[in-house]
PDB file of N, CA and C in Angstrom:
ATOM      1  N   MET A   1       0.847  -1.176   0.000  1.00 70.00           N
ATOM      2  CA  MET A   1       0.000   0.000   0.000  1.00 70.00           C
ATOM      3  C   MET A   1       0.895   1.243   0.000  1.00 70.00           C
ATOM      4  N   ALA A   2       0.611   2.152  -0.885  1.00 81.00           N
ATOM      5  CA  ALA A   2       1.402   3.370  -1.014  1.00 81.00           C
ATOM      6  C   ALA A   2       0.915   4.420  -0.014  1.00 81.00           C
ATOM      7  N   ARG A   3       1.860   5.099   0.597  1.00 85.00           N
ATOM      8  CA  ARG A   3       1.530   6.165   1.546  1.00 85.00           C
ATOM      9  C   ARG A   3       2.198   7.452   1.069  1.00 85.00           C
ATOM     10  N   ILE A   4       1.381   8.440   0.755  1.00 87.00           N
ATOM     11  CA  ILE A   4       1.881   9.718   0.247  1.00 87.00           C
ATOM     12  C   ILE A   4       1.219  10.830   1.044  1.00 87.00           C
ATOM     13  N   ALA A   5       2.012  11.766   1.529  1.00 85.00           N
ATOM     14  CA  ALA A   5       1.529  12.936   2.281  1.00 85.00           C
ATOM     15  C   ALA A   5       0.690  12.521   3.486  1.00 85.00           C
ATOM     16  N   GLY A   6       1.054  11.416   4.115  1.00 87.00           N
ATOM     17  CA  GLY A   6       0.338  10.966   5.299  1.00 87.00           C
ATOM     18  C   GLY A   6      -0.973  10.267   5.024  1.00 87.00           C
ATOM     19  N   VAL A   7      -1.243   9.952   3.769  1.00 89.00           N
ATOM     20  CA  VAL A   7      -2.500   9.307   3.385  1.00 89.00           C
ATOM     21  C   VAL A   7      -2.177   7.974   2.708  1.00 89.00           C
ATOM     22  N   ASP A   8      -2.836   6.913   3.154  1.00 90.00           N
ATOM     23  CA  ASP A   8      -2.710   5.622   2.486  1.00 90.00           C
ATOM     24  C   ASP A   8      -3.582   5.642   1.243  1.00 90.00           C
ATOM     25  N   LEU A   9      -2.958   5.433   0.091  1.00 90.00           N
ATOM     26  CA  LEU A   9      -3.736   5.383  -1.142  1.00 90.00           C
ATOM     27  C   LEU A   9      -4.516   4.073  -1.188  1.00 90.00           C
ATOM     28  N   PRO A  10      -5.753   4.115  -1.671  1.00 91.00           N
ATOM     29  CA  PRO A  10      -6.563   2.901  -1.704  1.00 91.00           C
ATOM     30  C   PRO A  10      -6.003   1.876  -2.688  1.00 91.00           C
ATOM     31  N   ARG A  11      -6.243   0.619  -2.382  1.00 91.00           N
ATOM     32  CA  ARG A  11      -5.785  -0.457  -3.260  1.00 91.00           C
ATOM     33  C   ARG A  11      -6.746  -0.625  -4.436  1.00 91.00           C
ATOM     34  N   ASN A  12      -6.171  -1.116  -5.520  1.00 91.00           N
ATOM     35  CA  ASN A  12      -6.929  -1.487  -6.708  1.00 91.00           C
ATOM     36  C   ASN A  12      -7.744  -0.322  -7.278  1.00 91.00           C
ATOM     37  N   LYS A  13      -7.152   0.863  -7.285  1.00 92.00           N
ATOM     38  CA  LYS A  13      -7.770   2.039  -7.922  1.00 92.00           C
ATOM     39  C   LYS A  13      -6.768   2.596  -8.929  1.00 92.00           C
ATOM     40  N   ARG A  14      -7.297   3.267  -9.942  1.00 92.00           N
ATOM     41  CA  ARG A  14      -6.399   3.941 -10.881  1.00 92.00           C
ATOM     42  C   ARG A  14      -5.708   5.080 -10.160  1.00 92.00           C
ATOM     43  N   LEU A  15      -4.509   5.412 -10.617  1.00 92.00           N
ATOM     44  CA  LEU A  15      -3.713   6.432  -9.936  1.00 92.00           C
ATOM     45  C   LEU A  15      -4.380   7.791  -9.925  1.00 92.00           C
ATOM     46  N   ASP A  16      -5.005   8.186 -11.035  1.00 91.00           N
ATOM     47  CA  ASP A  16      -5.622   9.510 -11.075  1.00 91.00           C
ATOM     48  C   ASP A  16      -6.746   9.629 -10.051  1.00 91.00           C
ATOM     49  N   ILE A  17      -7.440   8.542  -9.774  1.00 94.00           N
ATOM     50  CA  ILE A  17      -8.504   8.547  -8.772  1.00 94.00           C
ATOM     51  C   ILE A  17      -7.913   8.440  -7.373  1.00 94.00           C
ATOM     52  N   ALA A  18      -6.914   7.592  -7.207  1.00 93.00           N
ATOM     53  CA  ALA A  18      -6.324   7.362  -5.882  1.00 93.00           C
ATOM     54  C   ALA A  18      -5.672   8.624  -5.329  1.00 93.00           C
ATOM     55  N   LEU A  19      -5.054   9.427  -6.176  1.00 93.00           N
ATOM     56  CA  LEU A  19      -4.399  10.652  -5.699  1.00 93.00           C
ATOM     57  C   LEU A  19      -5.401  11.677  -5.193  1.00 93.00           C
ATOM     58  N   THR A  20      -6.654  11.578  -5.624  1.00 93.00           N
ATOM     59  CA  THR A  20      -7.658  12.537  -5.154  1.00 93.00           C
ATOM     60  C   THR A  20      -8.060  12.283  -3.707  1.00 93.00           C
ATOM     61  N   TYR A  21      -7.621  11.180  -3.121  1.00 93.00           N
ATOM     62  CA  TYR A  21      -7.872  10.928  -1.703  1.00 93.00           C
ATOM     63  C   TYR A  21      -7.023  11.840  -0.819  1.00 93.00           C
ATOM     64  N   ILE A  22      -6.020  12.493  -1.404  1.00 92.00           N
ATOM     65  CA  ILE A  22      -5.166  13.438  -0.682  1.00 92.00           C
ATOM     66  C   ILE A  22      -5.840  14.803  -0.724  1.00 92.00           C
ATOM     67  N   TYR A  23      -6.016  15.421   0.446  1.00 92.00           N
ATOM     68  CA  TYR A  23      -6.672  16.723   0.540  1.00 92.00           C
ATOM     69  C   TYR A  23      -5.854  17.754  -0.226  1.00 92.00           C
ATOM     70  N   GLY A  24      -6.481  18.417  -1.179  1.00 90.00           N
ATOM     71  CA  GLY A  24      -5.812  19.438  -1.967  1.00 90.00           C
ATOM     72  C   GLY A  24      -5.462  18.986  -3.369  1.00 90.00           C
ATOM     73  N   ILE A  25      -5.681  17.716  -3.682  1.00 92.00           N
ATOM     74  CA  ILE A  25      -5.396  17.209  -5.021  1.00 92.00           C
ATOM     75  C   ILE A  25      -6.704  16.740  -5.637  1.00 92.00           C
ATOM     76  N   GLY A  26      -7.067  17.397  -6.720  1.00 93.00           N
ATOM     77  CA  GLY A  26      -8.246  17.003  -7.473  1.00 93.00           C
ATOM     78  C   GLY A  26      -7.836  16.197  -8.689  1.00 93.00           C
ATOM     79  N   ARG A  27      -8.780  15.940  -9.537  1.00 94.00           N
ATOM     80  CA  ARG A  27      -8.515  15.101 -10.708  1.00 94.00           C
ATOM     81  C   ARG A  27      -7.531  15.762 -11.665  1.00 94.00           C
ATOM     82  N   THR A  28      -7.701  17.046 -11.930  1.00 95.00           N
ATOM     83  CA  THR A  28      -6.815  17.742 -12.856  1.00 95.00           C
ATOM     84  C   THR A  28      -5.400  17.811 -12.306  1.00 95.00           C
ATOM     85  N   THR A  29      -5.263  18.111 -11.028  1.00 93.00           N
ATOM     86  CA  THR A  29      -3.946  18.171 -10.407  1.00 93.00           C
ATOM     87  C   THR A  29      -3.293  16.801 -10.402  1.00 93.00           C
ATOM     88  N   ALA A  30      -4.065  15.755 -10.141  1.00 94.00           N
ATOM     89  CA  ALA A  30      -3.525  14.402 -10.150  1.00 94.00           C
ATOM     90  C   ALA A  30      -2.983  14.047 -11.531  1.00 94.00           C
ATOM     91  N   LEU A  31      -3.727  14.391 -12.567  1.00 94.00           N
ATOM     92  CA  LEU A  31      -3.269  14.110 -13.929  1.00 94.00           C
ATOM     93  C   LEU A  31      -2.013  14.887 -14.272  1.00 94.00           C
ATOM     94  N   SER A  32      -1.933  16.147 -13.834  1.00 95.00           N
ATOM     95  CA  SER A  32      -0.735  16.935 -14.128  1.00 95.00           C
ATOM     96  C   SER A  32       0.477  16.406 -13.364  1.00 95.00           C
ATOM     97  N   ILE A  33       0.279  15.943 -12.131  1.00 94.00           N
ATOM     98  CA  ILE A  33       1.383  15.354 -11.361  1.00 94.00           C
ATOM     99  C   ILE A  33       1.902  14.102 -12.067  1.00 94.00           C
ATOM    100  N   LEU A  34       0.984  13.252 -12.505  1.00 94.00           N
ATOM    101  CA  LEU A  34       1.393  12.019 -13.174  1.00 94.00           C
ATOM    102  C   LEU A  34       2.066  12.292 -14.508  1.00 94.00           C
ATOM    103  N   ASP A  35       1.618  13.336 -15.236  1.00 94.00           N
ATOM    104  CA  ASP A  35       2.279  13.714 -16.484  1.00 94.00           C
ATOM    105  C   ASP A  35       3.683  14.229 -16.220  1.00 94.00           C
ATOM    106  N   THR A  36       3.842  15.039 -15.175  1.00 94.00           N
ATOM    107  CA  THR A  36       5.149  15.593 -14.837  1.00 94.00           C
ATOM    108  C   THR A  36       6.134  14.489 -14.469  1.00 94.00           C
ATOM    109  N   VAL A  37       5.659  13.525 -13.695  1.00 94.00           N
ATOM    110  CA  VAL A  37       6.519  12.435 -13.239  1.00 94.00           C
ATOM    111  C   VAL A  37       6.745  11.412 -14.346  1.00 94.00           C
ATOM    112  N   GLY A  38       5.806  11.300 -15.282  1.00 93.00           N
ATOM    113  CA  GLY A  38       5.942  10.366 -16.391  1.00 93.00           C
ATOM    114  C   GLY A  38       5.383   8.987 -16.101  1.00 93.00           C
ATOM    115  N   ILE A  39       4.363   8.922 -15.251  1.00 93.00           N
ATOM    116  CA  ILE A  39       3.722   7.648 -14.918  1.00 93.00           C
ATOM    117  C   ILE A  39       2.351   7.620 -15.577  1.00 93.00           C
ATOM    118  N   ASP A  40       2.000   6.470 -16.148  1.00 92.00           N
ATOM    119  CA  ASP A  40       0.724   6.308 -16.824  1.00 92.00           C
ATOM    120  C   ASP A  40      -0.415   6.400 -15.814  1.00 92.00           C
ATOM    121  N   TRP A  41      -1.407   7.229 -16.078  1.00 92.00           N
ATOM    122  CA  TRP A  41      -2.486   7.457 -15.128  1.00 92.00           C
ATOM    123  C   TRP A  41      -3.457   6.293 -15.048  1.00 92.00           C
ATOM    124  N   THR A  42      -3.424   5.375 -16.012  1.00 91.00           N
ATOM    125  CA  THR A  42      -4.325   4.230 -15.987  1.00 91.00           C
ATOM    126  C   THR A  42      -3.778   3.076 -15.147  1.00 91.00           C
ATOM    127  N   LYS A  43      -2.581   3.222 -14.648  1.00 91.00           N
ATOM    128  CA  LYS A  43      -1.956   2.187 -13.823  1.00 91.00           C
ATOM    129  C   LYS A  43      -2.662   2.114 -12.473  1.00 91.00           C
ATOM    130  N   ASN A  44      -2.812   0.905 -11.941  1.00 92.00           N
ATOM    131  CA  ASN A  44      -3.427   0.728 -10.626  1.00 92.00           C
ATOM    132  C   ASN A  44      -2.403   0.938  -9.520  1.00 92.00           C
ATOM    133  N   THR A  45      -2.889   1.278  -8.344  1.00 91.00           N
ATOM    134  CA  THR A  45      -1.983   1.507  -7.218  1.00 91.00           C
ATOM    135  C   THR A  45      -1.320   0.216  -6.758  1.00 91.00           C
ATOM    136  N   ASP A  46      -1.917  -0.911  -7.039  1.00 90.00           N
ATOM    137  CA  ASP A  46      -1.333  -2.190  -6.621  1.00 90.00           C
ATOM    138  C   ASP A  46      -0.028  -2.500  -7.337  1.00 90.00           C
ATOM    139  N   VAL A  47       0.153  -1.995  -8.547  1.00 91.00           N
ATOM    140  CA  VAL A  47       1.337  -2.342  -9.338  1.00 91.00           C
ATOM    141  C   VAL A  47       2.412  -1.262  -9.293  1.00 91.00           C
ATOM    142  N   LEU A  48       2.266  -0.275  -8.421  1.00 90.00           N
ATOM    143  CA  LEU A  48       3.272   0.781  -8.301  1.00 90.00           C
ATOM    144  C   LEU A  48       4.544   0.242  -7.654  1.00 90.00           C
ATOM    145  N   SER A  49       5.681   0.631  -8.205  1.00 91.00           N
ATOM    146  CA  SER A  49       6.949   0.276  -7.570  1.00 91.00           C
ATOM    147  C   SER A  49       7.300   1.345  -6.537  1.00 91.00           C
ATOM    148  N   ASN A  50       8.250   1.032  -5.683  1.00 92.00           N
ATOM    149  CA  ASN A  50       8.679   1.996  -4.666  1.00 92.00           C
ATOM    150  C   ASN A  50       9.292   3.240  -5.306  1.00 92.00           C
ATOM    151  N   GLU A  51       9.982   3.075  -6.420  1.00 94.00           N
ATOM    152  CA  GLU A  51      10.565   4.223  -7.132  1.00 94.00           C
ATOM    153  C   GLU A  51       9.479   5.159  -7.634  1.00 94.00           C
ATOM    154  N   GLU A  52       8.402   4.606  -8.176  1.00 92.00           N
ATOM    155  CA  GLU A  52       7.307   5.430  -8.686  1.00 92.00           C
ATOM    156  C   GLU A  52       6.601   6.164  -7.550  1.00 92.00           C
ATOM    157  N   VAL A  53       6.417   5.490  -6.425  1.00 92.00           N
ATOM    158  CA  VAL A  53       5.799   6.140  -5.269  1.00 92.00           C
ATOM    159  C   VAL A  53       6.672   7.292  -4.796  1.00 92.00           C
ATOM    160  N   ASN A  54       7.977   7.079  -4.759  1.00 93.00           N
ATOM    161  CA  ASN A  54       8.891   8.137  -4.337  1.00 93.00           C
ATOM    162  C   ASN A  54       8.884   9.311  -5.307  1.00 93.00           C
ATOM    163  N   LEU A  55       8.791   9.042  -6.614  1.00 93.00           N
ATOM    164  CA  LEU A  55       8.718  10.124  -7.600  1.00 93.00           C
ATOM    165  C   LEU A  55       7.471  10.978  -7.375  1.00 93.00           C
ATOM    166  N   ILE A  56       6.345  10.316  -7.151  1.00 93.00           N
ATOM    167  CA  ILE A  56       5.093  11.046  -6.899  1.00 93.00           C
ATOM    168  C   ILE A  56       5.198  11.837  -5.605  1.00 93.00           C
ATOM    169  N   ARG A  57       5.740  11.228  -4.561  1.00 92.00           N
ATOM    170  CA  ARG A  57       5.879  11.885  -3.262  1.00 92.00           C
ATOM    171  C   ARG A  57       6.756  13.134  -3.366  1.00 92.00           C
ATOM    172  N   VAL A  58       7.880  13.020  -4.063  1.00 93.00           N
ATOM    173  CA  VAL A  58       8.788  14.160  -4.210  1.00 93.00           C
ATOM    174  C   VAL A  58       8.115  15.288  -4.990  1.00 93.00           C
ATOM    175  N   GLU A  59       7.395  14.948  -6.048  1.00 92.00           N
ATOM    176  CA  GLU A  59       6.698  15.964  -6.848  1.00 92.00           C
ATOM    177  C   GLU A  59       5.648  16.695  -6.017  1.00 92.00           C
ATOM    178  N   ILE A  60       4.884  15.967  -5.227  1.00 92.00           N
ATOM    179  CA  ILE A  60       3.836  16.587  -4.416  1.00 92.00           C
ATOM    180  C   ILE A  60       4.446  17.466  -3.335  1.00 92.00           C
ATOM    181  N   GLU A  61       5.484  16.974  -2.657  1.00 90.00           N
ATOM    182  CA  GLU A  61       6.107  17.760  -1.583  1.00 90.00           C
ATOM    183  C   GLU A  61       6.787  19.013  -2.114  1.00 90.00           C
ATOM    184  N   ALA A  62       7.340  18.938  -3.317  1.00 91.00           N
ATOM    185  CA  ALA A  62       8.088  20.073  -3.855  1.00 91.00           C
ATOM    186  C   ALA A  62       7.185  21.153  -4.448  1.00 91.00           C
ATOM    187  N   ASN A  63       6.097  20.756  -5.091  1.00 91.00           N
ATOM    188  CA  ASN A  63       5.348  21.724  -5.894  1.00 91.00           C
ATOM    189  C   ASN A  63       3.892  21.922  -5.514  1.00 91.00           C
ATOM    190  N   HIS A  64       3.405  21.216  -4.494  1.00 90.00           N
ATOM    191  CA  HIS A  64       1.986  21.322  -4.158  1.00 90.00           C
ATOM    192  C   HIS A  64       1.806  21.441  -2.649  1.00 90.00           C
ATOM    193  N   LYS A  65       0.828  22.218  -2.259  1.00 86.00           N
ATOM    194  CA  LYS A  65       0.487  22.361  -0.849  1.00 86.00           C
ATOM    195  C   LYS A  65      -0.709  21.457  -0.573  1.00 86.00           C
ATOM    196  N   VAL A  66      -0.505  20.451   0.289  1.00 86.00           N
ATOM    197  CA  VAL A  66      -1.551  19.473   0.546  1.00 86.00           C
ATOM    198  C   VAL A  66      -1.666  19.187   2.033  1.00 86.00           C
ATOM    199  N   GLU A  67      -2.754  18.507   2.375  1.00 83.00           N
ATOM    200  CA  GLU A  67      -3.033  18.020   3.731  1.00 83.00           C
ATOM    201  C   GLU A  67      -2.875  19.092   4.802  1.00 83.00           C
ATOM    202  N   GLY A  68      -1.996  18.900   5.779  1.00 82.00           N
ATOM    203  CA  GLY A  68      -1.896  19.769   6.948  1.00 82.00           C
ATOM    204  C   GLY A  68      -1.579  21.214   6.622  1.00 82.00           C
ATOM    205  N   ASP A  69      -0.616  21.435   5.723  1.00 81.00           N
ATOM    206  CA  ASP A  69      -0.246  22.803   5.354  1.00 81.00           C
ATOM    207  C   ASP A  69      -1.415  23.534   4.711  1.00 81.00           C
ATOM    208  N   LEU A  70      -2.113  22.865   3.819  1.00 86.00           N
ATOM    209  CA  LEU A  70      -3.243  23.485   3.136  1.00 86.00           C
ATOM    210  C   LEU A  70      -4.399  23.734   4.100  1.00 86.00           C
ATOM    211  N   ARG A  71      -4.672  22.777   4.969  1.00 84.00           N
ATOM    212  CA  ARG A  71      -5.751  22.965   5.947  1.00 84.00           C
ATOM    213  C   ARG A  71      -5.456  24.144   6.873  1.00 84.00           C
ATOM    214  N   ARG A  72      -4.198  24.272   7.299  1.00 89.00           N
ATOM    215  CA  ARG A  72      -3.809  25.371   8.178  1.00 89.00           C
ATOM    216  C   ARG A  72      -3.970  26.714   7.464  1.00 89.00           C
ATOM    217  N   ASP A  73      -3.548  26.793   6.211  1.00 86.00           N
ATOM    218  CA  ASP A  73      -3.688  28.039   5.461  1.00 86.00           C
ATOM    219  C   ASP A  73      -5.154  28.417   5.256  1.00 86.00           C
ATOM    220  N   VAL A  74      -5.976  27.439   4.934  1.00 86.00           N
ATOM    221  CA  VAL A  74      -7.404  27.715   4.734  1.00 86.00           C
ATOM    222  C   VAL A  74      -8.031  28.220   6.029  1.00 86.00           C
ATOM    223  N   THR A  75      -7.693  27.578   7.146  1.00 87.00           N
ATOM    224  CA  THR A  75      -8.231  27.997   8.440  1.00 87.00           C
ATOM    225  C   THR A  75      -7.795  29.416   8.783  1.00 87.00           C
ATOM    226  N   GLN A  76      -6.528  29.734   8.544  1.00 88.00           N
ATOM    227  CA  GLN A  76      -6.031  31.084   8.817  1.00 88.00           C
ATOM    228  C   GLN A  76      -6.731  32.111   7.938  1.00 88.00           C
ATOM    229  N   ASN A  77      -6.919  31.793   6.675  1.00 87.00           N
ATOM    230  CA  ASN A  77      -7.583  32.731   5.777  1.00 87.00           C
ATOM    231  C   ASN A  77      -9.031  32.979   6.202  1.00 87.00           C
ATOM    232  N   ILE A  78      -9.709  31.944   6.654  1.00 87.00           N
ATOM    233  CA  ILE A  78     -11.091  32.110   7.119  1.00 87.00           C
ATOM    234  C   ILE A  78     -11.126  32.985   8.361  1.00 87.00           C
ATOM    235  N   LYS A  79     -10.206  32.743   9.306  1.00 86.00           N
ATOM    236  CA  LYS A  79     -10.178  33.544  10.527  1.00 86.00           C
ATOM    237  C   LYS A  79      -9.865  35.005  10.218  1.00 86.00           C
ATOM    238  N   LEU A  80      -8.919  35.247   9.304  1.00 84.00           N
ATOM    239  CA  LEU A  80      -8.589  36.622   8.940  1.00 84.00           C
ATOM    240  C   LEU A  80      -9.769  37.324   8.279  1.00 84.00           C
ATOM    241  N   SER A  81     -10.478  36.616   7.416  1.00 83.00           N
ATOM    242  CA  SER A  81     -11.615  37.251   6.755  1.00 83.00           C
ATOM    243  C   SER A  81     -12.735  37.553   7.750  1.00 83.00           C
ATOM    244  N   LEU A  82     -12.898  36.700   8.761  1.00 79.00           N
ATOM    245  CA  LEU A  82     -13.905  36.980   9.783  1.00 79.00           C
ATOM    246  C   LEU A  82     -13.515  38.189  10.623  1.00 79.00           C
ATOM    247  N   ILE A  83     -12.235  38.346  10.893  1.00 76.00           N
ATOM    248  CA  ILE A  83     -11.769  39.512  11.650  1.00 76.00           C
ATOM    249  C   ILE A  83     -12.023  40.783  10.856  1.00 76.00           C
ATOM    250  N   HIS A  84     -11.741  40.754   9.559  1.00 73.00           N
ATOM    251  CA  HIS A  84     -11.929  41.946   8.733  1.00 73.00           C
ATOM    252  C   HIS A  84     -13.403  42.297   8.567  1.00 73.00           C
ATOM    253  N   ILE A  85     -14.247  41.297   8.557  1.00 72.00           N
ATOM    254  CA  ILE A  85     -15.681  41.556   8.432  1.00 72.00           C
ATOM    255  C   ILE A  85     -16.222  42.192   9.714  1.00 72.00           C
ATOM    256  N   SER A  86     -15.713  41.741  10.855  1.00 64.00           N
ATOM    257  CA  SER A  86     -16.282  42.218  12.117  1.00 64.00           C
ATOM    258  C   SER A  86     -15.716  43.577  12.571  1.00 64.00           C
ATOM    259  N   GLU A  87     -14.661  44.063  11.919  1.00 65.00           N
ATOM    260  CA  GLU A  87     -14.116  45.363  12.286  1.00 65.00           C
ATOM    261  C   GLU A  87     -15.092  46.466  11.867  1.00 65.00           C
ATOM    262  N   PRO A  88     -15.274  47.434  12.748  1.00 65.00           N
ATOM    263  CA  PRO A  88     -16.144  48.549  12.365  1.00 65.00           C
ATOM    264  C   PRO A  88     -15.471  49.393  11.275  1.00 65.00           C
ATOM    265  N   THR A  89     -16.258  49.832  10.337  1.00 62.00           N
ATOM    266  CA  THR A  89     -15.704  50.636   9.263  1.00 62.00           C
ATOM    267  C   THR A  89     -15.686  52.108   9.660  1.00 62.00           C
ATOM    268  N   ARG A  90     -14.676  52.796   9.203  1.00 59.00           N
ATOM    269  CA  ARG A  90     -14.574  54.233   9.489  1.00 59.00           C
ATOM    270  C   ARG A  90     -14.847  55.014   8.212  1.00 59.00           C
ATOM    271  N   ARG A  91     -15.524  56.132   8.385  1.00 54.00           N
ATOM    272  CA  ARG A  91     -15.829  56.945   7.219  1.00 54.00           C
ATOM    273  C   ARG A  91     -15.205  58.278   7.335  1.00 54.00           C
TER     274      ARG A  91
END
């Protein structure tokens, strides 16, 4: 079972679908990651080699904000927007 960004990828799923289990990666991003790394998107997660998993992991860590980092940023942005909304406006 492949583990990327703290998430266990599901078994017996195509890679483009399996990568969407990671928070912050949708279908389009998954396809672009696989194109960048050079792995066929129709391949199942069961047949991934350790080298291929490492290539995907390195690409995601280097160029994409996912899981904890993304959740923290979203939470901070929501809190900041709530603070700005609740401030009284001056004229």
